[in-house]
mmCIF file with all atom_site columns, C-alpha atoms in Angstrom:
data_model
loop_
_atom_site.group_PDB
_atom_site.id
_atom_site.type_symbol
_atom_site.label_atom_id
_atom_site.label_alt_id
_atom_site.label_comp_id
_atom_site.label_asym_id
_atom_site.label_entity_id
_atom_site.label_seq_id
_atom_site.pdbx_PDB_ins_code
_atom_site.Cartn_x
_atom_site.Cartn_y
_atom_site.Cartn_z
_atom_site.occupancy
_atom_site.B_iso_or_equiv
_atom_site.pdbx_formal_charge
_atom_site.auth_seq_id
_atom_site.auth_comp_id
_atom_site.auth_asym_id
_atom_site.auth_atom_id
_atom_site.pdbx_PDB_model_num
ATOM 1   C CA . UNK D 1 1   ? 0.000   0.000  0.000   1.00 80.00 ? 133 UNK D CA 1
ATOM 2   C CA . UNK D 1 2   ? 0.851   3.661  -0.142  1.00 85.00 ? 134 UNK D CA 1
ATOM 3   C CA . UNK D 1 3   ? 3.248   5.194  2.363   1.00 92.00 ? 135 UNK D CA 1
ATOM 4   C CA . UNK D 1 4   ? 3.731   8.949  2.672   1.00 96.00 ? 136 UNK D CA 1
ATOM 5   C CA . UNK D 1 5   ? 6.674   10.447 4.521   1.00 97.00 ? 137 UNK D CA 1
ATOM 6   C CA . UNK D 1 6   ? 6.775   14.092 5.516   1.00 98.00 ? 138 UNK D CA 1
ATOM 7   C CA . UNK D 1 7   ? 9.594   16.349 6.701   1.00 98.00 ? 139 UNK D CA 1
ATOM 8   C CA . UNK D 1 8   ? 10.264  18.269 8.818   1.00 98.00 ? 140 UNK D CA 1
ATOM 9   C CA . UNK D 1 9   ? 8.042   17.429 11.765  1.00 97.00 ? 141 UNK D CA 1
ATOM 10  C CA . UNK D 1 10  ? 8.416   20.949 13.137  1.00 98.00 ? 142 UNK D CA 1
ATOM 11  C CA . UNK D 1 11  ? 9.375   24.153 11.383  1.00 98.00 ? 143 UNK D CA 1
ATOM 12  C CA . UNK D 1 12  ? 9.849   27.628 12.778  1.00 98.00 ? 144 UNK D CA 1
ATOM 13  C CA . UNK D 1 13  ? 10.323  30.574 10.434  1.00 97.00 ? 145 UNK D CA 1
ATOM 14  C CA . UNK D 1 14  ? 10.493  34.326 10.814  1.00 98.00 ? 146 UNK D CA 1
ATOM 15  C CA . UNK D 1 15  ? 7.398   36.191 9.727   1.00 98.00 ? 147 UNK D CA 1
ATOM 16  C CA . UNK D 1 16  ? 7.809   37.198 6.111   1.00 97.00 ? 148 UNK D CA 1
ATOM 17  C CA . UNK D 1 17  ? 10.201  34.370 5.276   1.00 98.00 ? 149 UNK D CA 1
ATOM 18  C CA . UNK D 1 18  ? 9.316   31.288 3.239   1.00 98.00 ? 150 UNK D CA 1
ATOM 19  C CA . UNK D 1 19  ? 8.481   27.832 4.534   1.00 98.00 ? 151 UNK D CA 1
ATOM 20  C CA . UNK D 1 20  ? 8.979   24.574 2.655   1.00 98.00 ? 152 UNK D CA 1
ATOM 21  C CA . UNK D 1 21  ? 7.562   21.190 3.586   1.00 98.00 ? 153 UNK D CA 1
ATOM 22  C CA . UNK D 1 22  ? 8.572   18.072 1.696   1.00 98.00 ? 154 UNK D CA 1
ATOM 23  C CA . UNK D 1 23  ? 6.874   14.737 1.185   1.00 98.00 ? 155 UNK D CA 1
ATOM 24  C CA . UNK D 1 24  ? 7.635   11.495 -0.593  1.00 98.00 ? 156 UNK D CA 1
ATOM 25  C CA . UNK D 1 25  ? 5.240   8.744  -1.589  1.00 96.00 ? 157 UNK D CA 1
ATOM 26  C CA . UNK D 1 26  ? 5.777   5.128  -2.491  1.00 95.00 ? 158 UNK D CA 1
ATOM 27  C CA . UNK D 1 27  ? 2.922   4.083  -4.779  1.00 91.00 ? 159 UNK D CA 1
ATOM 28  C CA . UNK D 1 28  ? 3.489   5.112  -8.382  1.00 90.00 ? 160 UNK D CA 1
ATOM 29  C CA . UNK D 1 29  ? -0.274  4.710  -8.960  1.00 88.00 ? 161 UNK D CA 1
ATOM 30  C CA . UNK D 1 30  ? -1.028  7.706  -6.730  1.00 90.00 ? 162 UNK D CA 1
ATOM 31  C CA . UNK D 1 31  ? -2.214  10.586 -8.871  1.00 90.00 ? 163 UNK D CA 1
ATOM 32  C CA . UNK D 1 32  ? -3.751  13.145 -6.557  1.00 90.00 ? 164 UNK D CA 1
ATOM 33  C CA . UNK D 1 33  ? -1.825  14.998 -3.850  1.00 94.00 ? 165 UNK D CA 1
ATOM 34  C CA . UNK D 1 34  ? -3.735  17.302 -1.514  1.00 93.00 ? 166 UNK D CA 1
ATOM 35  C CA . UNK D 1 35  ? -2.299  19.459 1.246   1.00 96.00 ? 167 UNK D CA 1
ATOM 36  C CA . UNK D 1 36  ? -4.254  20.188 4.391   1.00 96.00 ? 168 UNK D CA 1
ATOM 37  C CA . UNK D 1 37  ? -3.951  22.772 7.137   1.00 97.00 ? 169 UNK D CA 1
ATOM 38  C CA . UNK D 1 38  ? -5.213  21.816 10.557  1.00 97.00 ? 170 UNK D CA 1
ATOM 39  C CA . UNK D 1 39  ? -5.665  24.291 13.362  1.00 95.00 ? 171 UNK D CA 1
ATOM 40  C CA . UNK D 1 40  ? -5.930  23.180 16.959  1.00 92.00 ? 172 UNK D CA 1
ATOM 41  C CA . UNK D 1 41  ? -9.151  21.347 17.701  1.00 92.00 ? 173 UNK D CA 1
ATOM 42  C CA . UNK D 1 42  ? -10.434 21.553 14.134  1.00 94.00 ? 174 UNK D CA 1
ATOM 43  C CA . UNK D 1 43  ? -10.690 19.277 11.146  1.00 94.00 ? 175 UNK D CA 1
ATOM 44  C CA . UNK D 1 44  ? -8.196  19.535 8.287   1.00 95.00 ? 176 UNK D CA 1
ATOM 45  C CA . UNK D 1 45  ? -8.876  22.060 5.544   1.00 93.00 ? 177 UNK D CA 1
ATOM 46  C CA . UNK D 1 46  ? -7.719  21.620 1.971   1.00 92.00 ? 178 UNK D CA 1
ATOM 47  C CA . UNK D 1 47  ? -5.392  24.470 1.039   1.00 95.00 ? 179 UNK D CA 1
ATOM 48  C CA . UNK D 1 48  ? -4.049  23.319 -2.304  1.00 95.00 ? 180 UNK D CA 1
ATOM 49  C CA . UNK D 1 49  ? -3.814  20.150 -4.353  1.00 93.00 ? 181 UNK D CA 1
ATOM 50  C CA . UNK D 1 50  ? -2.028  18.883 -7.411  1.00 93.00 ? 182 UNK D CA 1
ATOM 51  C CA . UNK D 1 51  ? -2.730  16.105 -9.860  1.00 89.00 ? 183 UNK D CA 1
ATOM 52  C CA . UNK D 1 52  ? -0.118  13.923 -11.464 1.00 86.00 ? 184 UNK D CA 1
ATOM 53  C CA . UNK D 1 53  ? -0.454  15.513 -14.884 1.00 85.00 ? 185 UNK D CA 1
ATOM 54  C CA . UNK D 1 54  ? 0.845   18.835 -13.525 1.00 85.00 ? 186 UNK D CA 1
ATOM 55  C CA . UNK D 1 55  ? 4.297   19.698 -12.187 1.00 92.00 ? 187 UNK D CA 1
ATOM 56  C CA . UNK D 1 56  ? 3.482   22.867 -10.304 1.00 95.00 ? 188 UNK D CA 1
ATOM 57  C CA . UNK D 1 57  ? 0.482   24.787 -9.053  1.00 95.00 ? 189 UNK D CA 1
ATOM 58  C CA . UNK D 1 58  ? 0.277   28.148 -7.344  1.00 97.00 ? 190 UNK D CA 1
ATOM 59  C CA . UNK D 1 59  ? -2.421  29.933 -5.402  1.00 95.00 ? 191 UNK D CA 1
ATOM 60  C CA . UNK D 1 60  ? -1.356  33.338 -4.091  1.00 96.00 ? 192 UNK D CA 1
ATOM 61  C CA . UNK D 1 61  ? 1.297   32.704 -1.410  1.00 97.00 ? 193 UNK D CA 1
ATOM 62  C CA . UNK D 1 62  ? 1.032   28.930 -1.620  1.00 98.00 ? 194 UNK D CA 1
ATOM 63  C CA . UNK D 1 63  ? 2.578   26.699 -4.250  1.00 98.00 ? 195 UNK D CA 1
ATOM 64  C CA . UNK D 1 64  ? 3.006   22.980 -4.647  1.00 98.00 ? 196 UNK D CA 1
ATOM 65  C CA . UNK D 1 65  ? 5.470   21.130 -6.843  1.00 97.00 ? 197 UNK D CA 1
ATOM 66  C CA . UNK D 1 66  ? 5.397   17.500 -7.914  1.00 96.00 ? 198 UNK D CA 1
ATOM 67  C CA . UNK D 1 67  ? 8.213   15.331 -9.229  1.00 96.00 ? 199 UNK D CA 1
ATOM 68  C CA . UNK D 1 68  ? 6.591   12.071 -10.351 1.00 93.00 ? 200 UNK D CA 1
ATOM 69  C CA . UNK D 1 69  ? 9.846   10.434 -11.274 1.00 94.00 ? 201 UNK D CA 1
ATOM 70  C CA . UNK D 1 70  ? 11.311  10.920 -7.829  1.00 95.00 ? 202 UNK D CA 1
ATOM 71  C CA . UNK D 1 71  ? 7.919   10.581 -6.108  1.00 96.00 ? 203 UNK D CA 1
ATOM 72  C CA . UNK D 1 72  ? 8.459   13.878 -4.307  1.00 96.00 ? 204 UNK D CA 1
ATOM 73  C CA . UNK D 1 73  ? 6.066   16.733 -3.729  1.00 97.00 ? 205 UNK D CA 1
ATOM 74  C CA . UNK D 1 74  ? 6.536   19.917 -1.755  1.00 98.00 ? 206 UNK D CA 1
ATOM 75  C CA . UNK D 1 75  ? 4.543   22.782 -0.288  1.00 98.00 ? 207 UNK D CA 1
ATOM 76  C CA . UNK D 1 76  ? 5.954   26.296 -0.455  1.00 98.00 ? 208 UNK D CA 1
ATOM 77  C CA . UNK D 1 77  ? 4.515   29.169 1.566   1.00 98.00 ? 209 UNK D CA 1
ATOM 78  C CA . UNK D 1 78  ? 5.956   32.599 0.835   1.00 98.00 ? 210 UNK D CA 1
ATOM 79  C CA . UNK D 1 79  ? 5.695   35.806 2.865   1.00 98.00 ? 211 UNK D CA 1
ATOM 80  C CA . UNK D 1 80  ? 4.572   33.844 5.906   1.00 98.00 ? 212 UNK D CA 1
ATOM 81  C CA . UNK D 1 81  ? 2.135   35.441 8.315   1.00 97.00 ? 213 UNK D CA 1
ATOM 82  C CA . UNK D 1 82  ? 1.187   34.592 11.929  1.00 96.00 ? 214 UNK D CA 1
ATOM 83  C CA . UNK D 1 83  ? -2.069  33.017 10.741  1.00 96.00 ? 215 UNK D CA 1
ATOM 84  C CA . UNK D 1 84  ? -0.056  30.466 8.790   1.00 97.00 ? 216 UNK D CA 1
ATOM 85  C CA . UNK D 1 85  ? 0.884   28.829 12.101  1.00 97.00 ? 217 UNK D CA 1
ATOM 86  C CA . UNK D 1 86  ? -0.781  25.394 12.124  1.00 97.00 ? 218 UNK D CA 1
ATOM 87  C CA . UNK D 1 87  ? -0.114  21.741 11.404  1.00 97.00 ? 219 UNK D CA 1
ATOM 88  C CA . UNK D 1 88  ? 0.204   20.907 7.724   1.00 98.00 ? 220 UNK D CA 1
ATOM 89  C CA . UNK D 1 89  ? -0.393  17.452 6.268   1.00 97.00 ? 221 UNK D CA 1
ATOM 90  C CA . UNK D 1 90  ? 0.515   16.188 2.849   1.00 97.00 ? 222 UNK D CA 1
ATOM 91  C CA . UNK D 1 91  ? -1.414  13.278 1.436   1.00 95.00 ? 223 UNK D CA 1
ATOM 92  C CA . UNK D 1 92  ? -1.625  10.977 -1.534  1.00 93.00 ? 224 UNK D CA 1
ATOM 93  C CA . UNK D 1 93  ? -4.391  9.002  -3.134  1.00 88.00 ? 225 UNK D CA 1
ATOM 94  C CA . UNK D 1 94  ? -5.372  7.401  -6.396  1.00 79.00 ? 226 UNK D CA 1
ATOM 95  C CA . UNK D 1 95  ? -8.551  6.606  -8.209  1.00 64.00 ? 227 UNK D CA 1
ATOM 96  C CA . UNK D 1 96  ? -7.686  2.915  -8.005  1.00 58.00 ? 228 UNK D CA 1
ATOM 97  C CA . UNK D 1 97  ? -7.525  3.037  -4.198  1.00 54.00 ? 229 UNK D CA 1
ATOM 98  C CA . UNK D 1 98  ? -11.165 4.103  -3.921  1.00 58.00 ? 230 UNK D CA 1
ATOM 99  C CA . UNK D 1 99  ? -9.940  7.574  -3.020  1.00 70.00 ? 231 UNK D CA 1
ATOM 100 C CA . UNK D 1 100 ? -8.506  6.469  0.316   1.00 82.00 ? 232 UNK D CA 1
ATOM 101 C CA . UNK D 1 101 ? -6.250  9.274  1.419   1.00 87.00 ? 233 UNK D CA 1
ATOM 102 C CA . UNK D 1 102 ? -2.960  8.368  3.026   1.00 90.00 ? 234 UNK D CA 1
ATOM 103 C CA . UNK D 1 103 ? -1.646  11.189 5.182   1.00 94.00 ? 235 UNK D CA 1
ATOM 104 C CA . UNK D 1 104 ? 1.887   12.190 5.998   1.00 96.00 ? 236 UNK D CA 1
ATOM 105 C CA . UNK D 1 105 ? 2.859   12.539 9.625   1.00 96.00 ? 237 UNK D CA 1
ATOM 106 C CA . UNK D 1 106 ? 2.362   16.309 9.694   1.00 97.00 ? 238 UNK D CA 1
ATOM 107 C CA . UNK D 1 107 ? 4.500   19.415 10.095  1.00 98.00 ? 239 UNK D CA 1
ATOM 108 C CA . UNK D 1 108 ? 3.919   21.863 12.905  1.00 98.00 ? 240 UNK D CA 1
ATOM 109 C CA . UNK D 1 109 ? 4.679   25.281 11.436  1.00 98.00 ? 241 UNK D CA 1
ATOM 110 C CA . UNK D 1 110 ? 5.309   28.190 13.769  1.00 98.00 ? 242 UNK D CA 1
ATOM 111 C CA . UNK D 1 111 ? 5.719   31.741 12.516  1.00 97.00 ? 243 UNK D CA 1
ATOM 112 C CA . UNK D 1 112 ? 7.905   33.919 14.723  1.00 95.00 ? 244 UNK D CA 1
ATOM 113 C CA . UNK D 1 113 ? 6.858   37.580 14.899  1.00 91.00 ? 245 UNK D CA 1
ATOM 114 C CA . UNK U 2 1   ? -17.691 25.397 -0.964  1.00 66.00 ? 171 UNK U CA 1
ATOM 115 C CA . UNK U 2 2   ? -18.803 22.007 0.235   1.00 78.00 ? 172 UNK U CA 1
ATOM 116 C CA . UNK U 2 3   ? -19.603 21.792 3.941   1.00 90.00 ? 173 UNK U CA 1
ATOM 117 C CA . UNK U 2 4   ? -19.441 18.768 6.189   1.00 95.00 ? 174 UNK U CA 1
ATOM 118 C CA . UNK U 2 5   ? -20.753 18.928 9.732   1.00 96.00 ? 175 UNK U CA 1
ATOM 119 C CA . UNK U 2 6   ? -20.254 16.641 12.709  1.00 97.00 ? 176 UNK U CA 1
ATOM 120 C CA . UNK U 2 7   ? -22.322 16.281 15.821  1.00 97.00 ? 177 UNK U CA 1
ATOM 121 C CA . UNK U 2 8   ? -21.541 16.457 18.623  1.00 97.00 ? 178 UNK U CA 1
ATOM 122 C CA . UNK U 2 9   ? -18.345 18.502 18.595  1.00 97.00 ? 179 UNK U CA 1
ATOM 123 C CA . UNK U 2 10  ? -17.416 17.207 22.038  1.00 97.00 ? 180 UNK U CA 1
ATOM 124 C CA . UNK U 2 11  ? -18.709 14.331 24.113  1.00 97.00 ? 181 UNK U CA 1
ATOM 125 C CA . UNK U 2 12  ? -17.742 12.943 27.481  1.00 97.00 ? 182 UNK U CA 1
ATOM 126 C CA . UNK U 2 13  ? -19.056 9.541  28.425  1.00 96.00 ? 183 UNK U CA 1
ATOM 127 C CA . UNK U 2 14  ? -18.507 6.928  31.070  1.00 96.00 ? 184 UNK U CA 1
ATOM 128 C CA . UNK U 2 15  ? -16.636 3.733  30.373  1.00 97.00 ? 185 UNK U CA 1
ATOM 129 C CA . UNK U 2 16  ? -18.928 1.020  29.064  1.00 97.00 ? 186 UNK U CA 1
ATOM 130 C CA . UNK U 2 17  ? -21.453 3.296  27.406  1.00 97.00 ? 187 UNK U CA 1
ATOM 131 C CA . UNK U 2 18  ? -21.954 3.740  23.663  1.00 97.00 ? 188 UNK U CA 1
ATOM 132 C CA . UNK U 2 19  ? -21.562 6.990  21.793  1.00 97.00 ? 189 UNK U CA 1
ATOM 133 C CA . UNK U 2 20  ? -22.921 7.956  18.383  1.00 97.00 ? 190 UNK U CA 1
ATOM 134 C CA . UNK U 2 21  ? -21.248 10.552 16.175  1.00 98.00 ? 191 UNK U CA 1
ATOM 135 C CA . UNK U 2 22  ? -23.014 11.952 13.118  1.00 97.00 ? 192 UNK U CA 1
ATOM 136 C CA . UNK U 2 23  ? -21.401 13.179 9.934   1.00 97.00 ? 193 UNK U CA 1
ATOM 137 C CA . UNK U 2 24  ? -23.480 15.157 7.443   1.00 96.00 ? 194 UNK U CA 1
ATOM 138 C CA . UNK U 2 25  ? -22.758 16.614 4.044   1.00 94.00 ? 195 UNK U CA 1
ATOM 139 C CA . UNK U 2 26  ? -24.796 19.805 4.041   1.00 93.00 ? 196 UNK U CA 1
ATOM 140 C CA . UNK U 2 27  ? -24.840 20.909 0.415   1.00 88.00 ? 197 UNK U CA 1
ATOM 141 C CA . UNK U 2 28  ? -23.911 17.875 -1.624  1.00 89.00 ? 198 UNK U CA 1
ATOM 142 C CA . UNK U 2 29  ? -24.565 14.175 -1.816  1.00 89.00 ? 199 UNK U CA 1
ATOM 143 C CA . UNK U 2 30  ? -21.745 11.950 -0.674  1.00 88.00 ? 200 UNK U CA 1
ATOM 144 C CA . UNK U 2 31  ? -21.640 8.455  -2.070  1.00 83.00 ? 201 UNK U CA 1
ATOM 145 C CA . UNK U 2 32  ? -18.649 7.732  0.128   1.00 89.00 ? 202 UNK U CA 1
ATOM 146 C CA . UNK U 2 33  ? -17.687 8.953  3.571   1.00 93.00 ? 203 UNK U CA 1
ATOM 147 C CA . UNK U 2 34  ? -14.559 8.176  5.541   1.00 94.00 ? 204 UNK U CA 1
ATOM 148 C CA . UNK U 2 35  ? -13.931 7.995  9.271   1.00 96.00 ? 205 UNK U CA 1
ATOM 149 C CA . UNK U 2 36  ? -10.579 8.887  10.777  1.00 96.00 ? 206 UNK U CA 1
ATOM 150 C CA . UNK U 2 37  ? -9.157  8.869  14.258  1.00 97.00 ? 207 UNK U CA 1
ATOM 151 C CA . UNK U 2 38  ? -6.470  11.266 15.385  1.00 96.00 ? 208 UNK U CA 1
ATOM 152 C CA . UNK U 2 39  ? -4.523  10.982 18.631  1.00 94.00 ? 209 UNK U CA 1
ATOM 153 C CA . UNK U 2 40  ? -2.797  14.078 20.073  1.00 91.00 ? 210 UNK U CA 1
ATOM 154 C CA . UNK U 2 41  ? 0.081   15.337 17.950  1.00 90.00 ? 211 UNK U CA 1
ATOM 155 C CA . UNK U 2 42  ? -0.369  12.525 15.465  1.00 94.00 ? 212 UNK U CA 1
ATOM 156 C CA . UNK U 2 43  ? -1.649  12.206 11.951  1.00 94.00 ? 213 UNK U CA 1
ATOM 157 C CA . UNK U 2 44  ? -5.081  11.101 10.825  1.00 94.00 ? 214 UNK U CA 1
ATOM 158 C CA . UNK U 2 45  ? -5.510  7.354  10.647  1.00 93.00 ? 215 UNK U CA 1
ATOM 159 C CA . UNK U 2 46  ? -8.225  5.991  8.390   1.00 93.00 ? 216 UNK U CA 1
ATOM 160 C CA . UNK U 2 47  ? -10.592 3.717  10.281  1.00 95.00 ? 217 UNK U CA 1
ATOM 161 C CA . UNK U 2 48  ? -13.162 2.800  7.663   1.00 94.00 ? 218 UNK U CA 1
ATOM 162 C CA . UNK U 2 49  ? -14.779 3.671  4.377   1.00 92.00 ? 219 UNK U CA 1
ATOM 163 C CA . UNK U 2 50  ? -18.526 4.092  4.436   1.00 89.00 ? 220 UNK U CA 1
ATOM 164 C CA . UNK U 2 51  ? -20.539 3.627  1.247   1.00 86.00 ? 221 UNK U CA 1
ATOM 165 C CA . UNK U 2 52  ? -24.186 4.552  1.076   1.00 83.00 ? 222 UNK U CA 1
ATOM 166 C CA . UNK U 2 53  ? -26.417 1.511  1.166   1.00 82.00 ? 223 UNK U CA 1
ATOM 167 C CA . UNK U 2 54  ? -23.670 -1.030 1.761   1.00 85.00 ? 224 UNK U CA 1
ATOM 168 C CA . UNK U 2 55  ? -21.472 -2.303 4.544   1.00 89.00 ? 225 UNK U CA 1
ATOM 169 C CA . UNK U 2 56  ? -18.492 -0.266 5.606   1.00 92.00 ? 226 UNK U CA 1
ATOM 170 C CA . UNK U 2 57  ? -14.975 -1.372 4.761   1.00 92.00 ? 227 UNK U CA 1
ATOM 171 C CA . UNK U 2 58  ? -12.710 -1.353 7.780   1.00 95.00 ? 228 UNK U CA 1
ATOM 172 C CA . UNK U 2 59  ? -8.962  -0.841 7.812   1.00 93.00 ? 229 UNK U CA 1
ATOM 173 C CA . UNK U 2 60  ? -6.759  -3.522 9.261   1.00 92.00 ? 230 UNK U CA 1
ATOM 174 C CA . UNK U 2 61  ? -6.769  -3.489 13.036  1.00 94.00 ? 231 UNK U CA 1
ATOM 175 C CA . UNK U 2 62  ? -10.049 -1.621 13.413  1.00 95.00 ? 232 UNK U CA 1
ATOM 176 C CA . UNK U 2 63  ? -12.711 -3.634 15.233  1.00 94.00 ? 233 UNK U CA 1
ATOM 177 C CA . UNK U 2 64  ? -15.916 -3.496 13.216  1.00 93.00 ? 234 UNK U CA 1
ATOM 178 C CA . UNK U 2 65  ? -17.981 -4.687 16.183  1.00 94.00 ? 235 UNK U CA 1
ATOM 179 C CA . UNK U 2 66  ? -16.697 -1.819 18.276  1.00 96.00 ? 236 UNK U CA 1
ATOM 180 C CA . UNK U 2 67  ? -16.856 0.951  15.688  1.00 97.00 ? 237 UNK U CA 1
ATOM 181 C CA . UNK U 2 68  ? -20.239 0.546  14.035  1.00 96.00 ? 238 UNK U CA 1
ATOM 182 C CA . UNK U 2 69  ? -20.769 2.565  10.882  1.00 94.00 ? 239 UNK U CA 1
ATOM 183 C CA . UNK U 2 70  ? -24.084 3.241  9.202   1.00 90.00 ? 240 UNK U CA 1
ATOM 184 C CA . UNK U 2 71  ? -24.352 5.214  5.963   1.00 88.00 ? 241 UNK U CA 1
ATOM 185 C CA . UNK U 2 72  ? -28.124 5.314  5.686   1.00 82.00 ? 242 UNK U CA 1
ATOM 186 C CA . UNK U 2 73  ? -28.428 8.169  3.209   1.00 89.00 ? 243 UNK U CA 1
ATOM 187 C CA . UNK U 2 74  ? -26.358 10.155 0.749   1.00 90.00 ? 244 UNK U CA 1
ATOM 188 C CA . UNK U 2 75  ? -25.921 12.925 3.319   1.00 93.00 ? 245 UNK U CA 1
ATOM 189 C CA . UNK U 2 76  ? -25.503 11.094 6.606   1.00 94.00 ? 246 UNK U CA 1
ATOM 190 C CA . UNK U 2 77  ? -23.064 8.599  8.074   1.00 95.00 ? 247 UNK U CA 1
ATOM 191 C CA . UNK U 2 78  ? -22.907 7.659  11.734  1.00 96.00 ? 248 UNK U CA 1
ATOM 192 C CA . UNK U 2 79  ? -20.115 6.155  13.802  1.00 97.00 ? 249 UNK U CA 1
ATOM 193 C CA . UNK U 2 80  ? -21.098 4.414  17.022  1.00 97.00 ? 250 UNK U CA 1
ATOM 194 C CA . UNK U 2 81  ? -18.376 3.590  19.500  1.00 97.00 ? 251 UNK U CA 1
ATOM 195 C CA . UNK U 2 82  ? -19.777 0.602  21.352  1.00 97.00 ? 252 UNK U CA 1
ATOM 196 C CA . UNK U 2 83  ? -18.888 0.025  25.005  1.00 96.00 ? 253 UNK U CA 1
ATOM 197 C CA . UNK U 2 84  ? -16.352 2.833  24.972  1.00 96.00 ? 254 UNK U CA 1
ATOM 198 C CA . UNK U 2 85  ? -13.219 2.618  27.099  1.00 96.00 ? 255 UNK U CA 1
ATOM 199 C CA . UNK U 2 86  ? -10.680 5.306  28.032  1.00 96.00 ? 256 UNK U CA 1
ATOM 200 C CA . UNK U 2 87  ? -8.335  4.155  25.259  1.00 95.00 ? 257 UNK U CA 1
ATOM 201 C CA . UNK U 2 88  ? -11.050 5.092  22.750  1.00 96.00 ? 258 UNK U CA 1
ATOM 202 C CA . UNK U 2 89  ? -10.662 8.727  23.757  1.00 97.00 ? 259 UNK U CA 1
ATOM 203 C CA . UNK U 2 90  ? -9.576  10.523 20.627  1.00 97.00 ? 260 UNK U CA 1
ATOM 204 C CA . UNK U 2 91  ? -10.483 13.085 17.979  1.00 97.00 ? 261 UNK U CA 1
ATOM 205 C CA . UNK U 2 92  ? -12.781 11.492 15.394  1.00 98.00 ? 262 UNK U CA 1
ATOM 206 C CA . UNK U 2 93  ? -13.016 13.150 11.996  1.00 97.00 ? 263 UNK U CA 1
ATOM 207 C CA . UNK U 2 94  ? -15.186 12.283 9.036   1.00 97.00 ? 264 UNK U CA 1
ATOM 208 C CA . UNK U 2 95  ? -14.821 13.275 5.418   1.00 94.00 ? 265 UNK U CA 1
ATOM 209 C CA . UNK U 2 96  ? -17.208 13.115 2.499   1.00 92.00 ? 266 UNK U CA 1
ATOM 210 C CA . UNK U 2 97  ? -16.519 12.448 -1.148  1.00 85.00 ? 267 UNK U CA 1
ATOM 211 C CA . UNK U 2 98  ? -18.851 13.859 -3.778  1.00 79.00 ? 268 UNK U CA 1
ATOM 212 C CA . UNK U 2 99  ? -19.561 11.645 -6.727  1.00 68.00 ? 269 UNK U CA 1
ATOM 213 C CA . UNK U 2 100 ? -17.568 13.689 -9.209  1.00 60.00 ? 270 UNK U CA 1
ATOM 214 C CA . UNK U 2 101 ? -14.386 15.434 -8.009  1.00 55.00 ? 271 UNK U CA 1
ATOM 215 C CA . UNK U 2 102 ? -11.812 13.620 -5.959  1.00 65.00 ? 272 UNK U CA 1
ATOM 216 C CA . UNK U 2 103 ? -11.464 16.262 -3.282  1.00 77.00 ? 273 UNK U CA 1
ATOM 217 C CA . UNK U 2 104 ? -12.586 15.067 0.123   1.00 84.00 ? 274 UNK U CA 1
ATOM 218 C CA . UNK U 2 105 ? -14.265 17.536 2.413   1.00 90.00 ? 275 UNK U CA 1
ATOM 219 C CA . UNK U 2 106 ? -13.558 17.127 6.100   1.00 93.00 ? 276 UNK U CA 1
ATOM 220 C CA . UNK U 2 107 ? -15.797 17.695 9.050   1.00 96.00 ? 277 UNK U CA 1
ATOM 221 C CA . UNK U 2 108 ? -14.711 19.751 12.084  1.00 96.00 ? 278 UNK U CA 1
ATOM 222 C CA . UNK U 2 109 ? -14.124 16.666 14.218  1.00 97.00 ? 279 UNK U CA 1
ATOM 223 C CA . UNK U 2 110 ? -15.589 15.246 17.429  1.00 98.00 ? 280 UNK U CA 1
ATOM 224 C CA . UNK U 2 111 ? -13.550 15.110 20.612  1.00 97.00 ? 281 UNK U CA 1
ATOM 225 C CA . UNK U 2 112 ? -14.488 11.954 22.535  1.00 97.00 ? 282 UNK U CA 1
ATOM 226 C CA . UNK U 2 113 ? -13.394 11.606 26.147  1.00 97.00 ? 283 UNK U CA 1
ATOM 227 C CA . UNK U 2 114 ? -14.181 8.375  27.963  1.00 97.00 ? 284 UNK U CA 1
ATOM 228 C CA . UNK U 2 115 ? -13.875 8.550  31.740  1.00 96.00 ? 285 UNK U CA 1
#
């Protein structure tokens, strides 16, 4: 089955700087890679996603890149703000897996003022 | 955007009692819903896949007789924790999958505390 690894587990950056979170996946059949932001005591919220037919996607300060050959995908947050502080999860799934999402272990991002 | 609700948001129960958690898709029909459990500072672990009108599919290691799932309609799935024990205390989160797109929409979670 699919296995998703995520690094780092914790990340602290100065407000205004960029943050990068990296993930790898094992199943070459995975073709959909969502990223979620989870605030304390709440459910995860989709912030951006990428499909396997695309190498990069950007939405304002957030971008995601995908390297299918290396089975790597990354989240980039630029111009970080205090409200970006949260736990971020990468995930992978495929149509053939009945859309079961496999989550990474999470990254706790802290933005220093 | 698509909204998924859960009820209750928090529940405290005594050991040995059963607790029911509801998951509703408010503005779309969900042919499939998923139930996750999340322990403090850990990731979400899939417990089971719930398909409307059929039996749920449980992940390995999840006791189907303890975590009873009913997906009675296209907008409602329920998770019943039978004879709950303190080790069942956790954050339970559901998600719903519309028939078309592959994005899953997550509920706000239910914090279960068993005393």
